[in-house]
Amino acid sequence: MSGTRAARVTIHDIARELGISPSTVSRALSEGGVVSPATRQAVQDAAQQLGYETNRAARSMSLGRMHGLGLIVPDLRDPFFAEIAKDTQSRARVLDTAVYIADTDRDPAAELDVIRSMRREVDGFVVCAPRSADDALTAALDGAPSVIVHRSVDGFACITADLVDGMRQAIAHLRAIGHRRIAHVTGPAGSWSTAERLRGYELEVEPRDRIVIGPNADAFEGGVAAAERLLAAGATAVVTYNDFSALGLLSRLTALQVRIPQDLSIVGFDGLDVASVARPLTSVDVPRARAARMAVDVLLREAPGPQSSVVLPTQLIVRATTGPAPSQ
Amino acid sequence: MSGTRAARVTIHDIARELGISPSTVSRALSEGGVVSPATRQAVQDAAQQLGYETNRAARSMSLGRMHGLGLIVPDLRDPFFAEIAKDTQSRARVLDTAVYIADTDRDPAAELDVIRSMRREVDGFVVCAPRSADDALTAALDGAPSVIVHRSVDGFACITADLVDGMRQAIAHLRAIGHRRIAHVTGPAGSWSTAERLRGYELEVEPRDRIVIGPNADAFEGGVAAAERLLAAGATAVVTYNDFSALGLLSRLTALQVRIPQDLSIVGFDGLDVASVARPLTSVDVPRARAARMAVDVLLREAPGPQSSVVLPTQLIVRATTGPAPSQ
DNA sequence: TTGTAAGCGTTATCAT
DNA sequence: ATGATAACGCTTACAA
């Protein structure tokens, strides 16, 4: 059984089988082809029966386009991007589109390189490229249909989340339970999302009340390093730029005998499940699965442009790392 | 600047530019091509200067191979597989091969489906398919060059890790610090690696001393659920089937006021960094980056077959969740 | 060493 | 409605 490891079936085989021309077969097999219903049926039956599968390379060459999409992510080890990859891929599969993946290992130069080298091989890009400069990114994409995820770049379709509002929710929650000294541990310099969260923070907190610690290149280590400065500054609560930063903070503070949330409240960002295995973390959930699916839809079903941009809502999830401000 | 949104540069353009024939250009650009050093240099310079990039579709059609590889993973949200994806991708890029990724969401039927639908589009597969049956997998792959990662299937090149030895190391470590009642929390039924770890456990522990808890479909929840049974059985130490299972256990035991490692020692499996953000976990490291790189190398540089199979060593990493057995 | 020419499987144009 | 033919860009005998 199955042993039919034979040479691949082509439209020529079908044509010969049916005594018609390859072009007719091609027409019968393609969407808008003009053929008699009878012929179409016969061709489809024969194709089915012979086990014909269209040769994408040949079709690509003829059409000048590939049936695939390039996904650029900075680091698959980061669960945030692993989830984006998962959902990009699953949505693309529904739309019969292959996903060609490139992990740039957080190197801005690599981001541009892989884009350039894939540009001709794919129909478009879903891009998570937090590091490279706007203009360099624009130049590298060079007109290729693209959707930028989790970052806003002029002239592109961008699927982002309302981080400013997420920050507002976090701070409102902390204030409601009595906190006044609320710090912010920021992310890597030059990242769009780091800037947005900071903007949200500055919108909510008076200049004289601000405690900003950062930038921090590494999430967990940045959190660890921030702990002492946080205490020195007299903060009773902190919003970090992502969940791993919050975990770093939590780990160091616990070592310093600081009780969470009795002595200090912590709000993370992203809402990753994996971050809560250690400790139920209050966090601002950032929709990433939904962003990925929308990105694919925009890329494959529209001519993606600035008009397709979407800002998705964020949502504070209160768990066990926030509580009333210490009374003192 | 950059505005060269022109038609793609082909070898014909280079040929015309240099006043030579396209075939010479092709030869100069390909590995084993026979050309005079001078010509080769000139061609490479011109290619560089004109911004030539080879058209994969055309090359695929001519060569009959795709310069692409299919990567099948059960779940990208699982850091173990996210890391495999990352390294598969990075190694493939070095070898100028595209990676088409498919996340099967732990569905055995999906594993077979995506393999069948990608089979013609790629040169081969790197397969992480812990769930589907051996024969169904074999049938779906149907002779396509394939390397199976982290599972052993007859007739295929398999890159696995020595889980039996990892288990031996874990138990030896625990015994050396006085433990006698050592339990094992197992993984999902039907998974190759679950069976291997159990086999290692049974090799080391006398039947009358065995405490096996499982199978557990979900890692973290399985760990949580195992906690009480573990205590009831009088275990002083436990080896879990992966790190998240250990974390689930840790979380529940901590809630039960059990001190780790004073009252109970825990050894995880996999050695994930992300698992140790919460608490430095003693764990058996399973090489996954290396497995991924080897899989790609075997796939692209050999005709992969059973003779290419490799068993990689595992390595116990002692951290903070194991300690001397309680004296009493 | 280099050029010529055929062919990979598909789609599109143009006749018929 | 269908068939012949060219074209997509590349590789590779084969010829020179």
Coordinates of C-alpha atoms (C1' of nucleotides) in Angstrom, one line a residue, chain D residues 2-16:
Chain D
dT2 C1' -9.9 24.7 -26.5
dG3 C1' -5.1 24.2 -28.3
dA4 C1' -0.5 25.8 -29.5
dT5 C1' 3.2 28.5 -27.9
dA6 C1' 5.9 31.6 -25.3
dA7 C1' 7.5 32.9 -21.1
dC8 C1' 9.1 32.8 -16.0
dG9 C1' 14.8 32.1 -14.2
dC10 C1' 17.7 28.7 -13.5
dT11 C1' 20.8 24.5 -14.2
dT12 C1' 23.1 21.3 -16.9
dA13 C1' 24.5 18.2 -20.6
dC14 C1' 26.8 18.9 -24.8
dA15 C1' 29.3 21.4 -28.2
dA16 C1' 32.9 24.4 -29.3

